[in-house]
Amino acid sequence: MPAALFALAVVLLAPFFVYPTFATRVLCFVLFASAFNLLIGYVGLLSFGHAAFFGGSAYITAHALKVWGFPPEISILAGVAFASAIGLLFGLLAIRRQGIYFAMITLALGQMVYFCFLQAPFAGGEDGIQAVPRGFLFGIFDLSNPIVLYYTVLLIVSLALAATWRMLNSPFGSILTAVRDNEVRAVSLGYRAERYKLGAFVISAALAGLAGSLKVITVQIASLTDVTWQMSGEVVLMTLLGGMGTFFGPAAGAAIITIIEHYSAGFAVPAPVVTGTLFVVCVLVFRRGVVGEIISLLGMRKRADNSQVSSNSIPEKR
């Protein structure tokens, strides 16, 4: 409980101690990593094409805001709808494969999306879409104010994570876990595993698209960096560092990686070297990720305490 209260205080007071736009950007990547973790952590599918949803939604939202003049809420919905549509297409093409074959198919499809945006006239080529206006949310909230933008994004991300939590703790989430652990057994019980995996893939794509839409409103530029395979690799790193399969692990990993990349920009050592070294250390020492190791240690301590209580409760033989 004290840790949860401390984390809540940090999130609520962050824009008063760090640059608000940077704090908002961290929230966007927290949602992106959580969306990816929904697929790999709870379904067991490794996707190397999630940048297509993240960056594709960013491009659509930026174009809707700057060229079409749509309000932010409609532009965000347009980006999420685009991410969901291509997520459905990707899923239909890749979901019948598993393991490395699934990963390679998503990588190839993601690269196709990258080249589409590279050649698309409206995307601006290597310059991207710059100077994206933020506008007024619902015609009331001025998103050009960094503080207002931060708390707006915080509310949206919180609602998205709460919905994800509710879904994972529903019968649908239990079936996803069953499919991940033993797909053959799940099929033998009458569940159509491919449908559930496709549903999880589309939901993950939609959440990644929402993160991309919020990110482009925050930084006011959509670029090819958002749709490259490196972005897909970065979200894998965030998830593994924080703790794959844990709910709050990817959020912690996203915050750590984003902070390191931001504050190491002025160092002599490039940021990828720092994050790569951190990843190697994590793989060698923290196999479960940061949050995963903390949960494991707390579980071991709780079991030890319970064992101590049980041993003390045994009456002595007279």
Coordinates of C-alpha atoms in Angstrom, one line a residue:
M1 CA 0.0 0.0 0.0
P2 CA 2.7 2.6 0.8
A3 CA 4.4 1.8 -2.5
A4 CA 1.1 2.3 -4.4
L5 CA 0.5 5.7 -2.6
F6 CA 4.0 6.8 -3.4
A7 CA 3.6 5.9 -7.1
L8 CA 0.3 7.7 -7.2
A9 CA 1.9 10.8 -5.7
V10 CA 4.7 10.7 -8.3
V11 CA 2.3 10.4 -11.2
L12 CA 0.1 13.2 -10.0
L13 CA 2.9 15.6 -9.1
A14 CA 5.3 14.7 -12.0
P15 CA 4.6 17.8 -14.2
F16 CA 5.5 20.1 -11.4
F17 CA 9.0 18.6 -11.0
V18 CA 10.0 17.6 -14.6
Y19 CA 9.2 19.1 -18.0
P20 CA 5.4 18.4 -18.5
T21 CA 5.8 17.4 -22.1
F22 CA 8.5 14.9 -21.3
A23 CA 6.3 13.4 -18.5
T24 CA 3.4 13.2 -21.0
R25 CA 5.6 11.4 -23.4
V26 CA 6.5 8.8 -20.7
L27 CA 2.8 8.1 -20.2
C28 CA 2.4 7.5 -24.0
F29 CA 5.1 4.9 -23.9
V30 CA 3.7 3.3 -20.7
L31 CA 0.5 2.7 -22.6
F32 CA 2.4 1.4 -25.7
A33 CA 4.4 -1.1 -23.6
S34 CA 1.3 -2.2 -21.8
A35 CA -0.5 -2.8 -25.1
F36 CA 2.4 -4.9 -26.3
N37 CA 2.5 -6.9 -23.0
L38 CA -1.1 -7.8 -23.5
L39 CA -0.1 -9.8 -26.5
I40 CA 3.2 -11.3 -25.5
G41 CA 2.7 -11.6 -21.7
Y42 CA -0.9 -12.9 -21.7
V43 CA -1.2 -14.7 -25.1
G44 CA 2.4 -15.6 -25.7
L45 CA 2.7 -14.0 -29.1
L46 CA 5.9 -12.1 -29.9
S47 CA 5.1 -9.3 -32.5
F48 CA 7.8 -7.3 -34.2
G49 CA 5.3 -5.2 -36.0
H50 CA 3.7 -3.1 -33.3
A51 CA 5.4 0.0 -34.5
A52 CA 3.0 -0.1 -37.5
F53 CA 0.0 0.4 -35.1
F54 CA 1.8 3.0 -33.0
G55 CA 3.3 5.0 -35.9
G56 CA 0.4 4.5 -38.3
S57 CA -2.1 5.9 -35.8
A58 CA 0.3 8.8 -35.2
Y59 CA 0.4 9.7 -38.9
I60 CA -3.4 9.4 -39.3
T61 CA -4.0 11.5 -36.2
A62 CA -1.5 14.2 -37.3
H63 CA -3.0 14.4 -40.8
A64 CA -6.5 14.6 -39.3
L65 CA -5.5 17.5 -37.0
K66 CA -3.4 19.5 -39.4
V67 CA -4.9 18.9 -42.8
W68 CA -8.5 18.0 -42.2
G69 CA -8.9 20.3 -39.2
F70 CA -10.6 17.7 -37.0
P71 CA -10.8 18.2 -33.3
P72 CA -8.5 16.1 -31.1
E73 CA -11.1 13.6 -30.0
I74 CA -12.1 12.8 -33.6
S75 CA -8.5 12.7 -34.7
I76 CA -7.6 10.2 -32.0
L77 CA -10.5 8.0 -32.8
A78 CA -9.5 8.1 -36.5
G79 CA -6.0 6.9 -35.5
V80 CA -7.2 4.2 -33.3
A81 CA -9.7 3.0 -36.0
F82 CA -6.8 2.8 -38.5
A83 CA -4.6 0.9 -36.0
S84 CA -7.5 -1.5 -35.3
A85 CA -8.1 -2.1 -39.0
I86 CA -4.6 -3.0 -39.9
G87 CA -4.3 -5.0 -36.6
L88 CA -7.3 -7.1 -37.8
L89 CA -5.5 -7.5 -41.2
F90 CA -2.2 -8.4 -39.6
G91 CA -4.0 -10.8 -37.2
L92 CA -5.8 -12.6 -40.0
L93 CA -2.6 -13.1 -41.9
A94 CA -0.3 -14.1 -39.0
I95 CA -2.4 -15.6 -36.2
R96 CA -2.3 -19.1 -37.6
R97 CA 1.5 -19.2 -37.1
Q98 CA 3.4 -19.5 -33.8
G99 CA 6.8 -18.7 -32.5
I100 CA 9.5 -17.3 -34.8
Y101 CA 7.2 -17.6 -37.8
F102 CA 4.6 -15.3 -36.2
A103 CA 7.3 -12.8 -35.3
M104 CA 8.7 -12.8 -38.8
I105 CA 5.3 -12.3 -40.5
T106 CA 4.5 -9.4 -38.2
L107 CA 8.0 -7.9 -38.9
A108 CA 7.5 -8.2 -42.7
L109 CA 4.0 -6.6 -42.5
G110 CA 5.3 -3.8 -40.3
Q111 CA 8.0 -3.0 -42.8
M112 CA 5.4 -2.9 -45.5
V113 CA 3.6 -0.2 -43.5
Y114 CA 6.8 1.6 -43.0
F115 CA 7.5 1.8 -46.8
C116 CA 3.9 2.8 -47.4
F117 CA 4.3 5.9 -45.2
L118 CA 7.7 6.5 -46.7
Q119 CA 6.2 6.8 -50.1
A120 CA 2.7 8.3 -49.2
P121 CA 2.5 11.9 -50.4
F122 CA 0.5 13.1 -47.3
A123 CA 3.1 11.6 -44.9
G124 CA 5.8 14.1 -45.9
G125 CA 8.5 11.5 -46.6
E126 CA 11.5 11.7 -44.4
D127 CA 10.3 15.1 -43.0
G128 CA 7.1 13.6 -41.6
I129 CA 4.2 15.7 -40.5
Q130 CA 5.5 18.6 -38.4
A131 CA 3.9 21.4 -36.4
V132 CA 0.8 19.3 -35.6
P133 CA -1.8 21.5 -33.8
R134 CA -3.1 20.2 -30.4
G135 CA -6.4 22.0 -30.5
F136 CA -9.2 22.0 -27.9
L137 CA -10.4 18.6 -26.5
F138 CA -14.3 18.6 -26.8
G139 CA -13.9 22.3 -27.5
I140 CA -13.2 23.1 -23.9
F141 CA -9.7 21.8 -22.7
D142 CA -6.8 23.7 -24.3
L143 CA -4.2 21.0 -25.0
S144 CA -1.6 23.6 -25.9
N145 CA -1.3 24.1 -22.2
P146 CA 1.3 21.4 -21.1
I147 CA -0.3 20.9 -17.7
V148 CA -3.7 20.4 -19.2
L149 CA -2.3 18.1 -21.8
Y150 CA -0.5 16.0 -19.1
Y151 CA -3.6 15.4 -17.0
T152 CA -5.7 14.8 -20.1
V153 CA -3.3 12.1 -21.3
L154 CA -3.0 10.7 -17.7
L155 CA -6.8 10.3 -17.5
I156 CA -6.9 8.6 -20.9
V157 CA -4.0 6.3 -20.1
S158 CA -5.5 5.5 -16.7
L159 CA -8.9 4.6 -18.2
A160 CA -7.2 2.4 -20.9
L161 CA -5.1 0.6 -18.3
A162 CA -8.2 0.1 -16.0
A163 CA -10.1 -1.4 -19.0
T164 CA -7.2 -3.7 -19.7
W165 CA -7.0 -4.8 -16.1
R166 CA -10.7 -5.5 -16.1
M167 CA -10.4 -7.5 -19.3
L168 CA -7.5 -9.6 -18.1
N169 CA -9.4 -10.4 -14.9
S170 CA -12.5 -11.5 -16.8
P171 CA -13.4 -14.9 -18.3
F172 CA -11.9 -13.6 -21.6
G173 CA -8.6 -13.0 -19.9
S174 CA -8.6 -16.4 -18.2
I175 CA -9.1 -18.0 -21.6
L176 CA -6.2 -16.0 -23.0
T177 CA -4.0 -17.3 -20.2
A178 CA -5.2 -20.9 -20.8
V179 CA -4.4 -20.6 -24.5
R180 CA -1.0 -19.3 -23.7
D181 CA -0.2 -22.1 -21.2
N182 CA -1.7 -25.0 -23.2
E183 CA -3.4 -24.2 -26.5
V184 CA -4.2 -27.8 -27.3
R185 CA -6.0 -28.3 -23.9
A186 CA -7.9 -25.1 -24.5
V187 CA -9.1 -26.3 -27.9
S188 CA -10.0 -29.7 -26.4
L189 CA -12.3 -27.9 -24.0
G190 CA -14.2 -26.3 -26.8
Y191 CA -12.6 -22.9 -27.1
R192 CA -11.7 -21.5 -30.5
A193 CA -8.2 -20.4 -29.7
E194 CA -7.6 -18.5 -32.9
R195 CA -10.6 -16.3 -32.3
Y196 CA -9.4 -15.4 -28.9
K197 CA -5.9 -14.7 -30.1
L198 CA -7.2 -12.6 -32.9
G199 CA -9.3 -10.6 -30.5
A200 CA -6.3 -10.0 -28.2
F201 CA -4.2 -9.0 -31.2
V202 CA -6.8 -6.4 -32.4
I203 CA -7.2 -5.0 -28.8
S204 CA -3.4 -4.7 -28.5
A205 CA -3.2 -2.9 -31.8
A206 CA -5.9 -0.5 -30.8
L207 CA -4.2 0.3 -27.5
A208 CA -0.9 0.8 -29.3
G209 CA -2.7 3.1 -31.8
L210 CA -4.1 5.1 -28.9
A211 CA -0.6 5.5 -27.5
G212 CA 0.7 6.7 -30.9
S213 CA -2.2 9.2 -31.3
L214 CA -1.5 10.7 -27.8
K215 CA 2.2 10.8 -28.5
V216 CA 1.9 12.8 -31.8
I217 CA -0.3 15.3 -30.0
T218 CA 2.3 15.6 -27.3
V219 CA 5.4 16.0 -29.4
Q220 CA 3.5 17.6 -32.4
I221 CA 5.3 15.6 -35.1
A222 CA 4.8 12.3 -36.8
S223 CA 7.9 10.8 -38.3
L224 CA 9.2 7.6 -39.8
T225 CA 10.9 6.9 -36.5
D226 CA 7.5 5.9 -35.1
V227 CA 7.0 3.1 -37.7
T228 CA 10.5 1.6 -38.0
W229 CA 11.3 -1.9 -36.8
Q230 CA 13.6 -0.2 -34.2
M231 CA 10.5 1.1 -32.4
S232 CA 9.0 -2.4 -32.3
G233 CA 12.3 -3.6 -30.8
E234 CA 12.3 -0.8 -28.3
V235 CA 8.9 -1.8 -26.9
V236 CA 10.1 -5.4 -26.6
L237 CA 13.0 -4.1 -24.5
M238 CA 10.7 -2.0 -22.3
T239 CA 8.4 -5.0 -21.6
L240 CA 11.3 -7.4 -20.9
L241 CA 13.0 -4.9 -18.7
G242 CA 10.0 -4.2 -16.6
G243 CA 8.7 -7.7 -16.4
M244 CA 6.8 -9.6 -19.1
G245 CA 3.5 -11.0 -18.0
T246 CA 3.1 -8.6 -15.0
F247 CA 0.6 -5.8 -15.3
F248 CA 2.8 -2.9 -14.0
G249 CA 6.1 -4.3 -15.3
P250 CA 5.9 -2.8 -18.8
A251 CA 4.9 0.5 -17.4
A252 CA 8.0 0.6 -15.2
G253 CA 10.2 -0.6 -18.1
A254 CA 8.8 2.1 -20.4
A255 CA 9.5 4.8 -17.8
I256 CA 13.0 3.6 -17.2
I257 CA 14.0 3.4 -20.9
T258 CA 12.4 6.7 -21.8
I259 CA 14.1 8.5 -18.9
I260 CA 17.5 6.9 -19.8
E261 CA 17.1 8.0 -23.4
H262 CA 16.2 11.5 -22.4
Y263 CA 18.9 12.2 -19.9
S264 CA 21.7 10.3 -21.7
A265 CA 21.3 12.4 -24.8
G266 CA 24.1 14.7 -23.8
F267 CA 26.5 12.0 -22.7
A268 CA 29.4 10.8 -24.6
V269 CA 28.1 7.3 -24.6
P270 CA 25.1 6.9 -27.0
A271 CA 21.8 6.1 -25.5
P272 CA 21.4 2.7 -27.4
V273 CA 24.6 1.6 -25.8
V274 CA 23.3 2.4 -22.3
T275 CA 19.9 0.7 -22.9
G276 CA 21.6 -2.3 -24.5
T277 CA 23.9 -2.7 -21.5
L278 CA 21.0 -2.4 -19.2
F279 CA 19.1 -5.1 -21.2
V280 CA 22.1 -7.5 -21.0
V281 CA 22.3 -7.0 -17.2
C282 CA 18.6 -7.5 -16.9
V283 CA 18.8 -10.8 -18.9
L284 CA 21.7 -12.1 -16.8
V285 CA 20.6 -10.9 -13.3
F286 CA 16.8 -10.0 -13.4
R287 CA 15.4 -12.8 -15.6
R288 CA 11.8 -11.9 -14.6
G289 CA 12.3 -8.1 -15.1
V290 CA 12.4 -5.4 -12.5
V291 CA 8.8 -5.7 -11.3
G292 CA 8.8 -9.5 -11.8
E293 CA 11.8 -9.9 -9.5
I294 CA 10.2 -7.6 -6.9
I295 CA 7.0 -9.7 -7.0
S296 CA 9.0 -12.9 -6.7
L297 CA 11.0 -11.6 -3.7
L298 CA 7.8 -10.5 -2.0
G299 CA 6.2 -13.8 -2.7
M300 CA 9.2 -15.7 -1.3
R301 CA 9.2 -13.5 1.8
K302 CA 5.5 -14.0 2.3
R303 CA 5.8 -17.8 2.0
A304 CA 8.7 -17.7 4.5
D305 CA 6.6 -15.7 7.0
N306 CA 3.7 -18.1 6.6
S307 CA 6.0 -21.1 7.1
Q308 CA 7.5 -19.4 10.3
V309 CA 4.0 -18.8 11.6
S310 CA 3.0 -22.4 10.9
S311 CA 6.0 -23.8 12.6
N312 CA 5.5 -21.6 15.7
S313 CA 1.9 -22.7 15.9
I314 CA 2.8 -26.4 16.3
P315 CA 2.5 -27.4 20.0
E316 CA 5.5 -28.9 21.7
K317 CA 5.4 -32.6 22.5
R318 CA 5.4 -33.2 26.2

